[in-house]
Each structure stands twice: as structure tokens, then as C-alpha cells.
């Protein structure tokens, strides 16, 4: 029951890689490149990640993230990082699963071409062509069924992290 629920998770310091990952997610929510993430979208994301709160708890969480004078409808990058610091976990597998749920926009349990293209366009520095996105998706789609499922997504993220470590 909601009343027995502990307060929102305590914030912890984010490392540089975690900040980068959080900001990549922020960029996805910053649809109009205005350097803001709508609170309503943010709360939808938290719900998809399994975080359920009462209206009062939600207001307290958002108030803490945005500060006493912050915009009630949007979060800026620094406010986003405060919010992120409460949910970033050490457990790599859980973190990857959470990211998968965010990127699986329609909630069908797989990432299709359009969802993957959206991700690739947002996290890349330069826009990718459909052919480039298709090639990247083929690499990630290990069973060749045209979508990326959770195990394939986990492999993709782990490979990406390992590649970055080697650079």
C-alpha cells in the first residue's frame, strides 16, 4: 500500500558514465531540443520502469528534483540528473532492463525498426540514414527475426560498454 511505501530512493553520486547515460535518456525526452523534459513524460517513464507512486509522492519527488522555484511542468538537465541519481542502480542487468523498457515505446516486449531508429537518431552525434540504422539493427538482431528482444538488447549494451572501455 502506498502509505507504507518508503520515501523516494535516496540520491547517490553519479559517475561520469552514468551521467552520460542519463543525459542520453534526457535527450530522448527533450523532443523539441529545448533542453527540457516534460514532467508528465518523465512520470510515464518511471511507471514503465516499475516505479508507482501516489499523486502526493509524485509531487514530492518532482519538487525535490526541480527545487522550490523550478518549473512545475518541465525538468532541466540538472534537475533530470537529480532525479536520475535516485534510480540509477549498480546492478548492470537491471539497469539495462530499465533502459529496454524505456526504448520499447509501445510496450510490446521488443524494439522494432522505428523504435531502434528513434534511439539511434537521439544517441548518435550525426543523423543516420535508414540503411545505417538497418545495418546496426541487423547486427543487434542475433536471431534475425526483425526485432530486438531483451537478451539481444542486453548483449548490444554490454558489447557497446566493452567497446568503449577498449578505446
PDB file of C-alpha atoms in Angstrom:
ATOM      1  CA  UNK A   1       0.000   0.000   0.000  1.00  0.00           C
ATOM      2  CA  UNK A   2       1.151   3.487  -0.831  1.00  0.00           C
ATOM      3  CA  UNK A   3       1.184   4.867   2.715  1.00  0.00           C
ATOM      4  CA  UNK A   4       3.603   2.158   3.855  1.00  0.00           C
ATOM      5  CA  UNK A   5       5.933   2.812   0.966  1.00  0.00           C
ATOM      6  CA  UNK A   6       9.288   4.204   1.975  1.00  0.00           C
ATOM      7  CA  UNK A   7      10.268   7.652   0.833  1.00  0.00           C
ATOM      8  CA  UNK A   8      11.659   8.015  -2.652  1.00  0.00           C
ATOM      9  CA  UNK A   9      15.031   6.347  -3.118  1.00  0.00           C
ATOM     10  CA  UNK A  10      17.962   8.301  -1.764  1.00  0.00           C
ATOM     11  CA  UNK A  11      20.106  10.048  -4.333  1.00  0.00           C
ATOM     12  CA  UNK A  12      23.659   8.884  -4.837  1.00  0.00           C
ATOM     13  CA  UNK A  13      26.529  10.458  -6.699  1.00  0.00           C
ATOM     14  CA  UNK A  14      26.542   9.568 -10.369  1.00  0.00           C
ATOM     15  CA  UNK A  15      29.760   8.663 -12.120  1.00  0.00           C
ATOM     16  CA  UNK A  16      30.672  10.256 -15.476  1.00  0.00           C
ATOM     17  CA  UNK A  17      29.389   7.263 -17.479  1.00  0.00           C
ATOM     18  CA  UNK A  18      26.120   7.222 -15.542  1.00  0.00           C
ATOM     19  CA  UNK A  19      25.652  10.948 -16.130  1.00  0.00           C
ATOM     20  CA  UNK A  20      26.226  10.422 -19.845  1.00  0.00           C
ATOM     21  CA  UNK A  21      23.675   7.608 -19.941  1.00  0.00           C
ATOM     22  CA  UNK A  22      21.132   9.672 -18.008  1.00  0.00           C
ATOM     23  CA  UNK A  23      21.632  12.583 -20.372  1.00  0.00           C
ATOM     24  CA  UNK A  24      21.124  10.326 -23.397  1.00  0.00           C
ATOM     25  CA  UNK A  25      17.752   9.381 -21.947  1.00  0.00           C
ATOM     26  CA  UNK A  26      17.062  13.057 -21.184  1.00  0.00           C
ATOM     27  CA  UNK A  27      17.750  13.852 -24.846  1.00  0.00           C
ATOM     28  CA  UNK A  28      15.083  11.342 -25.870  1.00  0.00           C
ATOM     29  CA  UNK A  29      12.519  13.140 -23.707  1.00  0.00           C
ATOM     30  CA  UNK A  30      13.727  16.538 -24.934  1.00  0.00           C
ATOM     31  CA  UNK A  31      11.795  16.045 -28.170  1.00  0.00           C
ATOM     32  CA  UNK A  32      11.962  19.651 -29.353  1.00  0.00           C
ATOM     33  CA  UNK A  33      15.615  20.218 -28.365  1.00  0.00           C
ATOM     34  CA  UNK A  34      14.511  22.871 -25.851  1.00  0.00           C
ATOM     35  CA  UNK A  35      16.711  21.450 -23.066  1.00  0.00           C
ATOM     36  CA  UNK A  36      13.659  20.317 -21.068  1.00  0.00           C
ATOM     37  CA  UNK A  37      11.957  17.022 -20.280  1.00  0.00           C
ATOM     38  CA  UNK A  38       8.218  17.232 -19.598  1.00  0.00           C
ATOM     39  CA  UNK A  39       7.327  16.055 -16.090  1.00  0.00           C
ATOM     40  CA  UNK A  40       4.351  14.096 -17.454  1.00  0.00           C
ATOM     41  CA  UNK A  41       6.625  12.113 -19.809  1.00  0.00           C
ATOM     42  CA  UNK A  42       9.103  11.583 -17.002  1.00  0.00           C
ATOM     43  CA  UNK A  43       6.443  10.140 -14.723  1.00  0.00           C
ATOM     44  CA  UNK A  44       5.210   7.896 -17.554  1.00  0.00           C
ATOM     45  CA  UNK A  45       8.792   6.648 -17.907  1.00  0.00           C
ATOM     46  CA  UNK A  46       9.070   5.942 -14.184  1.00  0.00           C
ATOM     47  CA  UNK A  47       5.807   3.995 -14.329  1.00  0.00           C
ATOM     48  CA  UNK A  48       7.168   1.920 -17.242  1.00  0.00           C
ATOM     49  CA  UNK A  49      10.247   1.243 -15.139  1.00  0.00           C
ATOM     50  CA  UNK A  50       8.039  -0.173 -12.409  1.00  0.00           C
ATOM     51  CA  UNK A  51       8.027   2.857 -10.130  1.00  0.00           C
ATOM     52  CA  UNK A  52       4.487   3.525  -8.934  1.00  0.00           C
ATOM     53  CA  UNK A  53       3.684   6.427  -6.674  1.00  0.00           C
ATOM     54  CA  UNK A  54       0.621   8.193  -5.382  1.00  0.00           C
ATOM     55  CA  UNK A  55      -0.059  11.712  -6.603  1.00  0.00           C
ATOM     56  CA  UNK A  56       1.364  13.116  -3.352  1.00  0.00           C
ATOM     57  CA  UNK A  57       4.536  11.012  -3.643  1.00  0.00           C
ATOM     58  CA  UNK A  58       4.954  12.034  -7.276  1.00  0.00           C
ATOM     59  CA  UNK A  59       4.642  15.700  -6.374  1.00  0.00           C
ATOM     60  CA  UNK A  60       7.226  15.301  -3.592  1.00  0.00           C
ATOM     61  CA  UNK A  61       9.676  13.546  -5.913  1.00  0.00           C
ATOM     62  CA  UNK A  62       9.307  16.176  -8.613  1.00  0.00           C
ATOM     63  CA  UNK A  63       9.525  19.015  -6.092  1.00  0.00           C
ATOM     64  CA  UNK A  64      12.763  17.572  -4.753  1.00  0.00           C
ATOM     65  CA  UNK A  65      14.190  17.171  -8.269  1.00  0.00           C
ATOM     66  CA  UNK A  66      13.261  20.629  -9.527  1.00  0.00           C
ATOM     67  CA  UNK A  67      13.774  22.588  -6.318  1.00  0.00           C
ATOM     68  CA  UNK A  68      11.373  25.084  -4.747  1.00  0.00           C
ATOM     69  CA  UNK A  69      11.377  27.510  -7.669  1.00  0.00           C
ATOM     70  CA  UNK A  70      11.572  25.046 -10.552  1.00  0.00           C
ATOM     71  CA  UNK A  71       9.198  24.762 -13.475  1.00  0.00           C
ATOM     72  CA  UNK A  72       6.283  22.512 -12.473  1.00  0.00           C
ATOM     73  CA  UNK A  73       5.775  21.142 -15.987  1.00  0.00           C
ATOM     74  CA  UNK A  74       9.359  20.522 -17.110  1.00  0.00           C
ATOM     75  CA  UNK A  75      12.717  19.343 -15.824  1.00  0.00           C
ATOM     76  CA  UNK A  76      16.002  20.832 -16.990  1.00  0.00           C
ATOM     77  CA  UNK A  77      19.228  18.821 -17.331  1.00  0.00           C
ATOM     78  CA  UNK A  78      20.436  19.404 -13.754  1.00  0.00           C
ATOM     79  CA  UNK A  79      17.021  18.538 -12.333  1.00  0.00           C
ATOM     80  CA  UNK A  80      16.969  15.433 -14.533  1.00  0.00           C
ATOM     81  CA  UNK A  81      20.301  14.316 -13.061  1.00  0.00           C
ATOM     82  CA  UNK A  82      18.940  14.769  -9.526  1.00  0.00           C
ATOM     83  CA  UNK A  83      16.001  12.562 -10.471  1.00  0.00           C
ATOM     84  CA  UNK A  84      18.281  10.066 -12.221  1.00  0.00           C
ATOM     85  CA  UNK A  85      20.534   9.802  -9.192  1.00  0.00           C
ATOM     86  CA  UNK A  86      17.657   8.218  -7.321  1.00  0.00           C
ATOM     87  CA  UNK A  87      17.105   5.405  -9.796  1.00  0.00           C
ATOM     88  CA  UNK A  88      20.487   4.535 -11.241  1.00  0.00           C
ATOM     89  CA  UNK A  89      21.429   1.177  -9.797  1.00  0.00           C
ATOM     90  CA  UNK A  90      24.701  -0.657  -9.556  1.00  0.00           C
ATOM     91  CA  UNK A  91      23.119  -3.781 -10.978  1.00  0.00           C
ATOM     92  CA  UNK A  92      24.024  -3.692 -14.655  1.00  0.00           C
ATOM     93  CA  UNK A  93      21.362  -6.167 -15.772  1.00  0.00           C
ATOM     94  CA  UNK A  94      18.557  -4.301 -14.019  1.00  0.00           C
ATOM     95  CA  UNK A  95      19.778  -1.016 -15.480  1.00  0.00           C
ATOM     96  CA  UNK A  96      19.788  -2.462 -18.989  1.00  0.00           C
ATOM     97  CA  UNK A  97      16.300  -3.888 -18.489  1.00  0.00           C
ATOM     98  CA  UNK A  98      15.047  -0.491 -17.367  1.00  0.00           C
ATOM     99  CA  UNK A  99      16.543   1.143 -20.461  1.00  0.00           C
ATOM    100  CA  UNK A 100      14.928  -1.508 -22.659  1.00  0.00           C
ATOM    101  CA  UNK A 101      11.509  -0.708 -21.226  1.00  0.00           C
ATOM    102  CA  UNK A 102      12.003   2.977 -21.975  1.00  0.00           C
ATOM    103  CA  UNK A 103      13.085   2.313 -25.559  1.00  0.00           C
ATOM    104  CA  UNK A 104      10.280  -0.195 -26.153  1.00  0.00           C
ATOM    105  CA  UNK A 105       7.904   2.718 -26.722  1.00  0.00           C
ATOM    106  CA  UNK A 106       4.809   0.646 -27.479  1.00  0.00           C
ATOM    107  CA  UNK A 107       5.472  -1.857 -24.661  1.00  0.00           C
ATOM    108  CA  UNK A 108       5.261  -4.959 -26.839  1.00  0.00           C
ATOM    109  CA  UNK A 109       8.437  -6.515 -25.413  1.00  0.00           C
ATOM    110  CA  UNK A 110      10.633  -5.920 -28.463  1.00  0.00           C
ATOM    111  CA  UNK A 111      12.316  -2.964 -30.128  1.00  0.00           C
ATOM    112  CA  UNK A 112      11.224  -2.696 -33.756  1.00  0.00           C
ATOM    113  CA  UNK A 113      12.902  -0.735 -36.567  1.00  0.00           C
ATOM    114  CA  UNK A 114      11.116   2.562 -35.820  1.00  0.00           C
ATOM    115  CA  UNK A 115      11.900   2.406 -32.099  1.00  0.00           C
ATOM    116  CA  UNK A 116      15.518   1.468 -32.822  1.00  0.00           C
ATOM    117  CA  UNK A 117      15.821   4.267 -35.383  1.00  0.00           C
ATOM    118  CA  UNK A 118      14.488   6.769 -32.832  1.00  0.00           C
ATOM    119  CA  UNK A 119      17.086   5.586 -30.296  1.00  0.00           C
ATOM    120  CA  UNK A 120      19.921   5.674 -32.812  1.00  0.00           C
ATOM    121  CA  UNK A 121      18.962   9.155 -34.020  1.00  0.00           C
ATOM    122  CA  UNK A 122      18.857  10.507 -30.462  1.00  0.00           C
ATOM    123  CA  UNK A 123      22.061   8.977 -29.108  1.00  0.00           C
ATOM    124  CA  UNK A 124      24.195   9.474 -32.205  1.00  0.00           C
ATOM    125  CA  UNK A 125      26.092  12.652 -32.900  1.00  0.00           C
ATOM    126  CA  UNK A 126      25.096  12.747 -36.562  1.00  0.00           C
ATOM    127  CA  UNK A 127      21.784  11.653 -38.086  1.00  0.00           C
ATOM    128  CA  UNK A 128      21.902   8.140 -39.508  1.00  0.00           C
ATOM    129  CA  UNK A 129      20.364   7.050 -42.765  1.00  0.00           C
ATOM    130  CA  UNK A 130      17.735   4.302 -42.762  1.00  0.00           C
ATOM    131  CA  UNK A 131      20.346   1.996 -44.328  1.00  0.00           C
ATOM    132  CA  UNK A 132      22.800   2.677 -41.478  1.00  0.00           C
ATOM    133  CA  UNK A 133      20.093   2.074 -38.873  1.00  0.00           C
ATOM    134  CA  UNK A 134      19.065  -1.114 -40.674  1.00  0.00           C
ATOM    135  CA  UNK A 135      22.682  -2.350 -40.673  1.00  0.00           C
ATOM    136  CA  UNK A 136      23.068  -1.621 -36.954  1.00  0.00           C
ATOM    137  CA  UNK A 137      19.779  -3.361 -36.238  1.00  0.00           C
ATOM    138  CA  UNK A 138      20.883  -6.451 -38.196  1.00  0.00           C
ATOM    139  CA  UNK A 139      23.988  -6.641 -36.012  1.00  0.00           C
ATOM    140  CA  UNK A 140      21.896  -6.412 -32.839  1.00  0.00           C
ATOM    141  CA  UNK A 141      19.144  -8.770 -34.064  1.00  0.00           C
ATOM    142  CA  UNK A 142      21.023 -12.004 -33.421  1.00  0.00           C
ATOM    143  CA  UNK A 143      18.161 -14.357 -34.348  1.00  0.00           C
ATOM    144  CA  UNK A 144      17.236 -12.411 -37.495  1.00  0.00           C
ATOM    145  CA  UNK A 145      13.537 -12.026 -36.658  1.00  0.00           C
ATOM    146  CA  UNK A 146      13.478  -8.286 -37.428  1.00  0.00           C
ATOM    147  CA  UNK A 147      13.198  -7.041 -33.842  1.00  0.00           C
ATOM    148  CA  UNK A 148      15.497  -6.698 -30.838  1.00  0.00           C
ATOM    149  CA  UNK A 149      14.359  -8.622 -27.787  1.00  0.00           C
ATOM    150  CA  UNK A 150      15.623  -8.216 -24.233  1.00  0.00           C
ATOM    151  CA  UNK A 151      18.562 -10.676 -24.439  1.00  0.00           C
ATOM    152  CA  UNK A 152      19.703  -9.106 -27.724  1.00  0.00           C
ATOM    153  CA  UNK A 153      19.419  -5.619 -26.247  1.00  0.00           C
ATOM    154  CA  UNK A 154      21.439  -6.704 -23.200  1.00  0.00           C
ATOM    155  CA  UNK A 155      24.139  -8.116 -25.478  1.00  0.00           C
ATOM    156  CA  UNK A 156      24.153  -4.923 -27.544  1.00  0.00           C
ATOM    157  CA  UNK A 157      24.593  -2.705 -24.470  1.00  0.00           C
ATOM    158  CA  UNK A 158      27.306  -4.935 -22.998  1.00  0.00           C
ATOM    159  CA  UNK A 159      29.189  -5.006 -26.317  1.00  0.00           C
ATOM    160  CA  UNK A 160      28.930  -1.223 -26.547  1.00  0.00           C
ATOM    161  CA  UNK A 161      30.227  -0.774 -23.000  1.00  0.00           C
ATOM    162  CA  UNK A 162      33.119  -3.174 -23.659  1.00  0.00           C
ATOM    163  CA  UNK A 163      33.998  -1.406 -26.898  1.00  0.00           C
ATOM    164  CA  UNK A 164      34.060   1.946 -25.101  1.00  0.00           C
ATOM    165  CA  UNK A 165      36.362   0.538 -22.418  1.00  0.00           C
ATOM    166  CA  UNK A 166      38.838  -0.584 -25.078  1.00  0.00           C
ATOM    167  CA  UNK A 167      39.103   2.888 -26.602  1.00  0.00           C
TER     168      UNK A 167
END
